[in-house]
Amino acid sequence: MTGRADDAVLPGPGGSPLALEVDGLTKRFGGLTALDGVSLWARAGEVTAIVGDNGAGKSTLVKCVTGIHAADEGTISLSGNRVKLSSPKEALNEGIETVYQDLSLVDDLTVVQNFFLGREETRSLGPVRWLDRGSMRRQVASATSLLSVNVPSPNDRVRRLSGGQRQAVAIARAAMFATRLVIMDEPTASLGVQETARVEDVVRRMRDRGLPILLISHDMQQVLRLANQVWVLRGGRLAGGGPTAEFNGERLVALITGANQEVS
């Protein structure tokens, strides 16, 4: 990848800016190559899906983008600016938020406390500081309202919420703090049909607000419903990809399993 000015904007197909670009990403663990020269991108205001079987490299890719692993080769760019992420905190500082399968919610804390866990807002008067609970409650109410998240009260403890509400809270939290990218790892894996539909509605509203979303999912039908773009990993390499409208479930499964040796 050639060098670019710091304020460059990478045009995707059709002239849309790229929120994320990984170029030639390689990651080795001893003698195992988990990622082998993977290049892909995600556009602003779209859902971009990454699919593949277990061991395909999806988790390693996400961990490189979120600063958990440092890639051995290749580059990562956000909004056209090349970044080197050496920790999850650096990824957060760059505006990358991740919704993990376990949601990273604390059951005995309220919705507001979970939103601001580790980044609480305070006010001060001279040497005295205290939590600005009013401001935090207002921000949570605004974030959940924008995404139509059905939470009885920001003051409710998370353990009182349904699985779908908990998932929606984690997504709304990510949407509130993300400025560059939201990564969603199997967002509805443990949910029923109705709760899955509600969470997918939240994802669409987040996308419609212009946030780029990177979706990791084993649910091919969910990928076809939600994603604008899909990339397929197999054995640590890119097996194919393109606009989701060009794919169906059979073609995706063929790329995932290697039944079709298509190369993107």
Short mmCIF file of C-alpha atoms in Angstrom, two decimals:
data_model
loop_
_atom_site.label_atom_id
_atom_site.label_comp_id
_atom_site.label_asym_id
_atom_site.label_seq_id
_atom_site.Cartn_x
_atom_site.Cartn_y
_atom_site.Cartn_z
CA MET A 1 0.00 0.00 0.00
CA THR A 2 1.42 3.36 -0.96
CA GLY A 3 1.78 6.20 1.50
CA ARG A 4 -1.06 8.68 1.84
CA ALA A 5 -1.46 12.13 3.35
CA ASP A 6 -2.78 12.13 6.89
CA ASP A 7 -6.04 13.76 5.85
CA ALA A 8 -6.62 11.51 2.81
CA VAL A 9 -10.01 9.91 2.33
CA LEU A 10 -10.01 6.55 0.62
CA PRO A 11 -12.78 6.28 -1.95
CA GLY A 12 -14.65 3.00 -2.05
CA PRO A 13 -16.59 1.83 -5.07
CA GLY A 14 -19.01 4.56 -6.10
CA GLY A 15 -16.89 7.21 -4.38
CA SER A 16 -17.97 6.37 -0.79
CA PRO A 17 -15.24 6.78 1.84
CA LEU A 18 -13.67 3.74 3.45
CA ALA A 19 -13.92 3.56 7.22
CA LEU A 20 -11.50 0.64 7.50
CA GLU A 21 -8.89 -0.82 5.18
CA VAL A 22 -6.61 -3.73 6.01
CA ASP A 23 -3.87 -4.41 3.47
CA GLY A 24 -1.78 -7.58 3.38
CA LEU A 25 -2.47 -8.39 7.04
CA THR A 26 -0.46 -11.39 8.27
CA LYS A 27 -0.33 -12.84 11.77
CA ARG A 28 1.69 -15.86 12.88
CA PHE A 29 1.68 -17.77 16.14
CA GLY A 30 4.86 -19.81 16.09
CA GLY A 31 4.59 -22.11 13.09
CA LEU A 32 0.88 -21.37 12.58
CA THR A 33 -0.13 -18.64 10.14
CA ALA A 34 -3.54 -17.46 11.36
CA LEU A 35 -3.80 -14.63 8.78
CA ASP A 36 -2.00 -14.80 5.46
CA GLY A 37 -1.92 -11.53 3.53
CA VAL A 38 -5.57 -10.59 4.03
CA SER A 39 -6.76 -7.37 2.36
CA LEU A 40 -10.32 -6.07 2.74
CA TRP A 41 -12.24 -2.90 3.50
CA ALA A 42 -15.42 -1.55 5.09
CA ARG A 43 -17.31 1.53 3.93
CA ALA A 44 -18.83 4.26 6.05
CA GLY A 45 -22.57 3.93 6.65
CA GLU A 46 -22.65 0.24 5.73
CA VAL A 47 -22.70 -3.16 7.40
CA THR A 48 -19.71 -5.21 6.24
CA ALA A 49 -19.82 -8.91 7.13
CA ILE A 50 -16.88 -11.25 7.63
CA VAL A 51 -17.77 -14.93 7.47
CA GLY A 52 -15.84 -18.17 7.62
CA ASP A 53 -15.62 -21.48 9.40
CA ASN A 54 -13.96 -21.94 12.80
CA GLY A 55 -10.25 -21.33 12.40
CA ALA A 56 -10.71 -19.24 9.25
CA GLY A 57 -9.01 -16.21 10.83
CA LYS A 58 -12.03 -14.07 11.73
CA SER A 59 -11.16 -13.74 15.42
CA THR A 60 -7.49 -13.06 14.69
CA LEU A 61 -8.46 -10.32 12.23
CA VAL A 62 -10.74 -8.69 14.79
CA LYS A 63 -8.05 -8.92 17.47
CA CYS A 64 -5.57 -7.18 15.16
CA VAL A 65 -8.06 -4.39 14.38
CA THR A 66 -8.88 -3.96 18.09
CA GLY A 67 -5.25 -3.86 19.24
CA ILE A 68 -5.19 -7.20 21.06
CA HIS A 69 -2.69 -8.66 18.58
CA ALA A 70 -0.03 -6.82 16.60
CA ALA A 71 0.11 -7.95 12.98
CA ASP A 72 3.43 -9.32 11.75
CA GLU A 73 2.95 -7.82 8.29
CA GLY A 74 0.50 -5.50 6.57
CA THR A 75 -1.25 -2.30 7.57
CA ILE A 76 -4.52 -1.05 9.06
CA SER A 77 -6.04 2.29 8.06
CA LEU A 78 -9.01 4.12 9.58
CA SER A 79 -10.69 6.77 7.42
CA GLY A 80 -7.59 6.83 5.23
CA ASN A 81 -5.13 7.27 8.09
CA ARG A 82 -2.71 4.43 8.76
CA VAL A 83 -2.73 3.37 12.43
CA LYS A 84 -0.67 1.02 14.55
CA LEU A 85 -2.70 -0.33 17.45
CA SER A 86 -0.77 -1.97 20.28
CA SER A 87 -3.55 -2.27 22.86
CA PRO A 88 -7.36 -2.34 23.15
CA LYS A 89 -7.19 1.06 24.85
CA GLU A 90 -5.50 2.54 21.79
CA ALA A 91 -8.29 1.09 19.63
CA LEU A 92 -10.88 2.71 21.90
CA ASN A 93 -9.02 6.00 21.66
CA GLU A 94 -9.17 5.69 17.86
CA GLY A 95 -12.96 5.36 18.04
CA ILE A 96 -13.28 1.59 17.59
CA GLU A 97 -15.95 -0.05 19.75
CA THR A 98 -16.56 -3.80 19.92
CA VAL A 99 -19.67 -5.72 20.98
CA TYR A 100 -18.43 -9.14 22.07
CA GLN A 101 -20.51 -12.29 22.40
CA ASP A 102 -20.39 -12.07 26.20
CA LEU A 103 -21.48 -8.37 25.91
CA SER A 104 -19.05 -7.28 28.68
CA LEU A 105 -21.95 -6.10 30.84
CA VAL A 106 -21.97 -6.23 34.65
CA ASP A 107 -25.29 -7.66 35.86
CA ASP A 108 -25.37 -5.87 39.21
CA LEU A 109 -24.74 -2.42 37.74
CA THR A 110 -27.38 -0.20 36.18
CA VAL A 111 -27.65 0.53 32.47
CA VAL A 112 -26.03 3.94 33.03
CA GLN A 113 -23.20 2.46 35.06
CA ASN A 114 -22.53 -0.12 32.34
CA PHE A 115 -22.47 2.54 29.64
CA PHE A 116 -19.86 4.61 31.46
CA LEU A 117 -17.91 1.82 33.17
CA GLY A 118 -14.28 2.94 33.16
CA ARG A 119 -15.11 6.33 31.61
CA GLU A 120 -17.34 7.93 34.22
CA GLU A 121 -17.99 11.66 33.92
CA THR A 122 -17.37 13.91 36.89
CA ARG A 123 -17.90 17.48 38.01
CA SER A 124 -15.72 19.42 40.38
CA LEU A 125 -15.75 22.38 42.71
CA GLY A 126 -12.26 23.25 43.83
CA PRO A 127 -10.61 20.06 45.10
CA VAL A 128 -13.92 18.20 45.40
CA ARG A 129 -15.05 15.92 42.56
CA TRP A 130 -18.23 13.88 42.17
CA LEU A 131 -19.96 11.78 39.55
CA ASP A 132 -22.10 13.73 37.11
CA ARG A 133 -24.97 11.24 37.23
CA GLY A 134 -27.45 13.61 35.63
CA SER A 135 -25.33 14.14 32.51
CA MET A 136 -24.65 10.41 32.17
CA ARG A 137 -28.34 9.54 32.51
CA ARG A 138 -29.28 12.11 29.87
CA GLN A 139 -26.68 10.78 27.42
CA VAL A 140 -27.84 7.20 27.89
CA ALA A 141 -31.48 8.20 27.45
CA SER A 142 -30.57 10.03 24.25
CA ALA A 143 -28.49 7.12 22.89
CA THR A 144 -31.20 4.53 23.57
CA SER A 145 -33.89 6.84 22.17
CA LEU A 146 -31.97 7.46 18.92
CA LEU A 147 -31.74 3.72 18.31
CA SER A 148 -35.23 2.97 19.70
CA VAL A 149 -33.73 0.62 22.27
CA ASN A 150 -36.44 -0.71 24.57
CA VAL A 151 -34.97 -0.26 28.05
CA PRO A 152 -37.46 0.38 30.88
CA SER A 153 -35.14 2.83 32.64
CA PRO A 154 -31.46 3.80 32.48
CA ASN A 155 -31.45 3.20 36.24
CA ASP A 156 -32.51 -0.47 35.92
CA ARG A 157 -29.95 -3.10 36.77
CA VAL A 158 -28.84 -5.08 33.75
CA ARG A 159 -29.77 -8.42 35.33
CA ARG A 160 -33.44 -7.40 35.07
CA LEU A 161 -33.28 -7.04 31.28
CA SER A 162 -34.12 -9.68 28.68
CA GLY A 163 -31.43 -11.14 26.43
CA GLY A 164 -32.49 -8.89 23.57
CA GLN A 165 -32.51 -5.79 25.77
CA ARG A 166 -29.04 -6.62 27.10
CA GLN A 167 -27.73 -7.04 23.56
CA ALA A 168 -29.36 -3.76 22.52
CA VAL A 169 -27.77 -1.97 25.50
CA ALA A 170 -24.32 -3.24 24.48
CA ILE A 171 -24.91 -2.09 20.90
CA ALA A 172 -26.22 1.33 21.96
CA ARG A 173 -23.18 1.78 24.22
CA ALA A 174 -20.88 1.01 21.31
CA ALA A 175 -22.80 3.39 19.05
CA MET A 176 -22.58 6.21 21.59
CA PHE A 177 -18.78 6.08 21.92
CA ALA A 178 -17.70 4.89 18.45
CA THR A 179 -16.42 7.52 16.05
CA ARG A 180 -14.65 5.28 13.50
CA LEU A 181 -15.99 1.71 13.62
CA VAL A 182 -18.31 -0.68 15.48
CA ILE A 183 -17.33 -4.36 15.47
CA MET A 184 -20.06 -6.88 16.31
CA ASP A 185 -19.08 -10.46 17.10
CA GLU A 186 -22.03 -12.86 16.67
CA PRO A 187 -24.52 -10.27 17.99
CA THR A 188 -27.58 -12.58 18.11
CA ALA A 189 -26.01 -16.02 18.63
CA SER A 190 -27.90 -16.73 21.87
CA LEU A 191 -31.19 -14.97 21.06
CA GLY A 192 -34.58 -16.25 19.92
CA VAL A 193 -36.30 -15.26 16.70
CA GLN A 194 -38.18 -12.21 18.02
CA GLU A 195 -35.23 -10.83 20.01
CA THR A 196 -32.94 -11.38 17.01
CA ALA A 197 -35.31 -9.33 14.84
CA ARG A 198 -35.31 -6.48 17.38
CA VAL A 199 -31.53 -6.44 17.63
CA GLU A 200 -31.21 -6.45 13.84
CA ASP A 201 -33.50 -3.41 13.73
CA VAL A 202 -31.12 -1.64 16.13
CA VAL A 203 -28.18 -2.53 13.86
CA ARG A 204 -30.00 -1.07 10.85
CA ARG A 205 -30.76 2.15 12.73
CA MET A 206 -27.13 2.42 13.77
CA ARG A 207 -26.07 1.92 10.14
CA ASP A 208 -28.60 4.52 8.97
CA ARG A 209 -26.98 7.03 11.33
CA GLY A 210 -23.80 6.62 9.27
CA LEU A 211 -21.77 4.35 11.52
CA PRO A 212 -19.66 1.70 9.76
CA ILE A 213 -20.32 -1.76 11.22
CA LEU A 214 -18.11 -4.83 10.91
CA LEU A 215 -20.31 -7.89 11.50
CA ILE A 216 -18.87 -11.31 12.36
CA SER A 217 -21.56 -13.95 11.99
CA HIS A 218 -22.10 -17.65 11.32
CA ASP A 219 -25.73 -16.92 10.39
CA MET A 220 -25.71 -16.72 6.59
CA GLN A 221 -29.30 -15.53 6.41
CA GLN A 222 -28.54 -12.73 8.87
CA VAL A 223 -25.57 -11.70 6.74
CA LEU A 224 -27.78 -11.60 3.64
CA ARG A 225 -30.41 -9.55 5.52
CA LEU A 226 -28.08 -7.00 7.11
CA ALA A 227 -24.83 -6.67 5.22
CA ASN A 228 -24.04 -4.44 2.25
CA GLN A 229 -20.68 -6.12 1.69
CA VAL A 230 -19.40 -9.58 2.63
CA TRP A 231 -15.89 -11.03 2.84
CA VAL A 232 -15.17 -14.75 3.19
CA LEU A 233 -12.09 -16.05 5.01
CA ARG A 234 -10.85 -19.61 4.68
CA GLY A 235 -7.69 -20.99 6.23
CA GLY A 236 -6.42 -17.52 7.11
CA ARG A 237 -6.78 -16.22 3.55
CA LEU A 238 -9.38 -14.19 1.72
CA ALA A 239 -11.49 -16.66 -0.27
CA GLY A 240 -13.84 -14.14 -1.89
CA GLY A 241 -16.09 -11.19 -1.34
CA GLY A 242 -18.22 -8.48 -2.84
CA PRO A 243 -21.62 -6.77 -2.55
CA THR A 244 -24.01 -9.01 -0.63
CA ALA A 245 -26.60 -8.65 -3.39
CA GLU A 246 -24.34 -10.81 -5.57
CA PHE A 247 -24.44 -13.71 -3.11
CA ASN A 248 -26.90 -16.30 -1.84
CA GLY A 249 -26.56 -18.79 0.98
CA GLU A 250 -25.27 -21.58 -1.27
CA ARG A 251 -22.55 -19.44 -2.80
CA LEU A 252 -21.37 -18.25 0.61
CA VAL A 253 -21.24 -21.80 1.96
CA ALA A 254 -19.29 -22.89 -1.12
CA LEU A 255 -16.69 -20.19 -0.52
CA ILE A 256 -16.50 -20.99 3.18
CA THR A 257 -15.96 -24.71 2.62
CA GLY A 258 -13.82 -24.43 -0.50
CA ALA A 259 -16.31 -26.20 -2.73
CA ASN A 260 -15.93 -23.22 -5.06
CA GLN A 261 -12.35 -22.02 -5.49
CA GLU A 262 -13.42 -18.48 -6.44
CA VAL A 263 -10.81 -15.84 -5.76
CA SER A 264 -11.77 -12.22 -5.07
#
